[in-house]
Coordinates of C-alpha atoms in Angstrom, one line a residue:
X1 CA 0.0 -0.1 0.0
X2 CA 1.2 3.4 -1.3
X3 CA 1.7 5.8 1.8
X4 CA 1.7 9.4 1.9
X5 CA 5.1 9.8 2.3
X6 CA 6.2 7.8 -0.8
X7 CA 3.8 10.0 -2.8
X8 CA 5.3 13.1 -1.3
X9 CA 8.6 11.6 -2.3
X10 CA 7.3 10.8 -5.6
X11 CA 5.6 14.5 -6.3
X12 CA 9.3 16.0 -4.9
X13 CA 11.4 13.7 -7.8
X14 CA 8.5 14.9 -10.4
X15 CA 8.8 18.4 -9.7
X16 CA 12.8 18.4 -9.1
X17 CA 13.2 16.6 -12.7
X18 CA 10.7 19.3 -14.3
X19 CA 12.4 22.0 -12.7
X20 CA 16.0 20.7 -13.7
X21 CA 14.8 20.8 -17.1
X22 CA 13.4 24.1 -16.8
X23 CA 16.8 25.2 -15.4
X24 CA 18.6 23.8 -18.2
X25 CA 16.4 25.9 -20.4
X26 CA 16.8 28.9 -18.5
X27 CA 20.8 28.3 -18.4
X28 CA 20.6 28.1 -22.1
X29 CA 19.3 31.2 -22.7
X30 CA 21.9 32.9 -20.1
X31 CA 24.7 31.2 -21.9
X32 CA 23.6 32.1 -25.1
X33 CA 23.5 35.6 -24.2
X34 CA 27.1 35.3 -22.4
X35 CA 28.1 33.6 -25.6
X36 CA 26.8 36.4 -27.8
X37 CA 28.4 39.2 -25.7
X38 CA 31.8 37.2 -26.2
X39 CA 31.6 36.9 -29.8
X40 CA 30.7 40.2 -30.2
X41 CA 33.2 41.8 -28.5
X42 CA 35.8 39.5 -30.5
X43 CA 34.2 41.1 -33.5
X44 CA 34.3 44.5 -32.4
X45 CA 38.1 44.0 -31.7
X46 CA 39.0 42.5 -35.1
X47 CA 36.9 45.4 -36.7
X48 CA 39.2 47.7 -34.8
X49 CA 42.3 45.8 -35.9
X50 CA 41.4 45.9 -39.5
X51 CA 40.5 49.7 -39.2
X52 CA 44.0 50.2 -37.6
X53 CA 45.6 48.4 -40.6
X54 CA 43.9 50.4 -43.2
X55 CA 43.7 54.2 -41.5
X56 CA 46.2 53.9 -38.5
X57 CA 46.0 53.8 -34.8
X58 CA 43.7 56.9 -34.1
X59 CA 41.2 55.3 -36.7
X60 CA 41.4 52.1 -34.5
X61 CA 41.1 53.9 -31.2
X62 CA 38.1 55.8 -32.1
X63 CA 36.3 53.0 -34.2
X64 CA 36.7 50.8 -31.1
X65 CA 35.0 53.7 -28.9
X66 CA 32.5 53.9 -30.9
X67 CA 31.4 50.6 -31.4
X68 CA 32.4 49.5 -28.1
X69 CA 28.4 48.7 -27.0
X70 CA 27.0 47.8 -30.9
X71 CA 25.2 44.3 -30.1
X72 CA 23.8 43.6 -33.4
X73 CA 26.0 41.5 -35.6
X74 CA 24.4 42.5 -38.9
X75 CA 25.2 46.5 -37.7
X76 CA 28.7 45.2 -37.0
X77 CA 29.0 43.5 -40.5
X78 CA 28.1 46.9 -42.0
X79 CA 31.1 48.4 -40.2
X80 CA 33.0 45.8 -41.9
X81 CA 31.7 46.9 -45.2
X82 CA 32.5 50.2 -44.6
X83 CA 35.9 49.5 -43.6
X84 CA 36.5 48.0 -46.9
X85 CA 34.7 50.8 -49.2
X86 CA 36.1 54.1 -47.2
X87 CA 38.9 55.5 -48.5
X88 CA 39.8 57.6 -44.9
X89 CA 39.5 56.9 -41.3
X90 CA 37.4 60.2 -41.2
X91 CA 35.1 58.9 -43.5
X92 CA 34.3 55.8 -41.7
X93 CA 33.9 57.2 -38.2
X94 CA 31.5 59.8 -39.9
X95 CA 29.2 56.6 -41.3
X96 CA 29.8 55.1 -37.9
X97 CA 28.4 58.1 -35.9
X98 CA 25.2 58.5 -38.2
X99 CA 24.7 54.9 -37.5
X100 CA 24.7 55.5 -33.8
X101 CA 22.3 58.4 -34.0
X102 CA 19.9 56.3 -36.1
X103 CA 20.1 53.6 -33.4
X104 CA 19.5 55.9 -30.4
X105 CA 16.3 57.4 -32.0
X106 CA 15.0 53.9 -32.5
X107 CA 15.8 52.9 -28.9
X108 CA 14.1 56.0 -27.7
X109 CA 10.9 55.3 -29.7
X110 CA 10.4 51.9 -28.6
X111 CA 11.7 52.3 -24.8
X112 CA 7.9 52.4 -23.6
X113 CA 7.3 48.8 -25.1
X114 CA 10.5 47.4 -23.9
X115 CA 9.6 48.5 -20.1
X116 CA 6.3 46.9 -20.6
X117 CA 7.9 43.9 -21.9
X118 CA 10.2 43.6 -18.6
X119 CA 7.4 44.3 -16.3
X120 CA 5.6 41.3 -17.6
X121 CA 8.6 38.9 -17.6
X122 CA 9.2 40.3 -13.8
X123 CA 5.8 38.8 -12.8
X124 CA 6.5 35.5 -14.5
X125 CA 9.8 35.0 -13.0
X126 CA 7.9 35.7 -9.4
X127 CA 5.7 33.3 -9.9
X128 CA 8.1 30.3 -11.2
X129 CA 10.4 31.4 -8.1
X130 CA 7.6 30.3 -5.9
X131 CA 7.5 26.6 -7.3
X132 CA 9.9 25.1 -4.3
X133 CA 10.7 21.7 -6.3
X134 CA 11.2 23.3 -9.5
X135 CA 13.5 26.0 -7.9
X136 CA 15.6 23.3 -6.9
X137 CA 15.8 21.8 -10.2
X138 CA 16.7 25.0 -12.0
X139 CA 19.4 25.3 -9.4
X140 CA 20.7 21.8 -10.7
X141 CA 20.2 22.8 -14.2
X142 CA 21.2 26.1 -14.8
X143 CA 25.0 25.8 -14.7
X144 CA 24.5 22.7 -17.4
X145 CA 22.5 25.2 -19.3
X146 CA 24.7 28.0 -19.3
X147 CA 27.7 25.8 -20.6
X148 CA 25.6 24.4 -23.5
X149 CA 24.2 28.0 -24.6
X150 CA 27.8 29.6 -24.6
X151 CA 29.1 26.8 -26.6
X152 CA 26.1 27.1 -29.1
X153 CA 26.6 30.9 -28.9
X154 CA 30.2 30.8 -29.8
X155 CA 29.5 28.5 -32.8
X156 CA 26.9 30.9 -34.0
X157 CA 29.2 33.9 -33.5
X158 CA 32.3 32.4 -35.5
X159 CA 29.5 31.3 -38.5
X160 CA 28.4 34.8 -38.4
X161 CA 32.2 36.2 -38.4
X162 CA 33.2 33.8 -41.4
X163 CA 30.3 35.2 -43.2
X164 CA 31.3 39.0 -42.5
X165 CA 35.0 37.9 -43.7
X166 CA 33.6 36.6 -46.9
X167 CA 31.3 39.3 -47.3
X168 CA 34.3 41.8 -47.1
X169 CA 36.3 39.7 -49.6
X170 CA 33.6 39.9 -52.3
X171 CA 33.1 43.2 -51.6
X172 CA 36.8 43.9 -52.3
X173 CA 37.6 41.4 -54.8
X174 CA 34.2 40.2 -56.3
X175 CA 31.9 37.1 -56.1
X176 CA 34.3 34.6 -57.7
X177 CA 36.9 35.5 -55.1
X178 CA 34.2 35.1 -52.2
X179 CA 33.1 31.8 -53.2
X180 CA 36.5 30.6 -53.1
X181 CA 37.4 32.4 -49.9
X182 CA 34.2 31.0 -48.2
X183 CA 35.2 27.4 -49.0
X184 CA 38.7 28.2 -47.6
X185 CA 37.9 29.7 -44.2
X186 CA 34.7 27.0 -43.5
X187 CA 36.9 25.2 -41.1
X188 CA 38.6 27.8 -39.5
X189 CA 37.3 28.9 -35.6
X190 CA 40.4 30.0 -33.9
X191 CA 39.9 33.9 -33.2
X192 CA 43.3 35.1 -33.7
X193 CA 43.5 33.2 -37.0
X194 CA 40.3 34.7 -38.2
X195 CA 41.7 38.3 -37.1
X196 CA 44.7 37.5 -39.1
X197 CA 42.6 36.8 -42.0
X198 CA 40.5 40.1 -41.6
X199 CA 44.0 41.8 -41.7
X200 CA 44.9 40.0 -44.8
X201 CA 41.8 41.3 -46.6
X202 CA 42.9 44.6 -45.8
X203 CA 46.4 44.1 -47.0
X204 CA 46.0 42.1 -49.9
X205 CA 45.5 44.1 -53.4
X206 CA 44.4 41.0 -55.3
X207 CA 42.1 38.2 -54.7
X208 CA 44.4 35.7 -55.7
X209 CA 47.0 37.0 -53.3
X210 CA 44.3 37.0 -50.5
X211 CA 43.2 32.9 -51.6
X212 CA 46.9 31.9 -51.2
X213 CA 47.3 33.2 -47.8
X214 CA 44.3 31.5 -46.3
X215 CA 43.4 27.8 -45.5
X216 CA 43.4 25.7 -48.3
X217 CA 39.6 23.9 -48.6
X218 CA 39.8 20.1 -47.0

């Protein structure tokens, strides 16, 4: 005969399991955000290195300060386009400044909606924390989820970075070079190696010279 104590143990185990699953999900969300922040930081550093390579150290310093808090990978990719297109550092910085002003205007217009969303999320989090069993599971699962999320975000960040570099190569040397370049860097994931590839895009005068300096396919 099943006693009440036995049922309580079963309920606790079920709540713990359910909470651990939710903890992994939450940890994944946090890990993805942390990993994305890390990848954006590396992308910004690489763009500053490219600017310094092409326009000098002052342009690198000024660009780094201007894009320090840019979180959107597509906006950073646009900065990569401008580095290729611009003939001078001042032109580059002017484009970045205008983009920042546009971003501030958009953020101001959407601020009220953002605060409403945050208030709703706080209510949801408070309700979730009241579930004792699930809360214990969340604590167990969250670290695991963070690790998984960081790794997933790093992989996505490297893919975006390779895409940006290929886009720069195509912008400077044409679609045929972009196609071959994309194949040659497909397996490159080391951040320093990718940064060196970014510098070679700036340095090379011809697309074939660039291809000679990057990893061969396979």
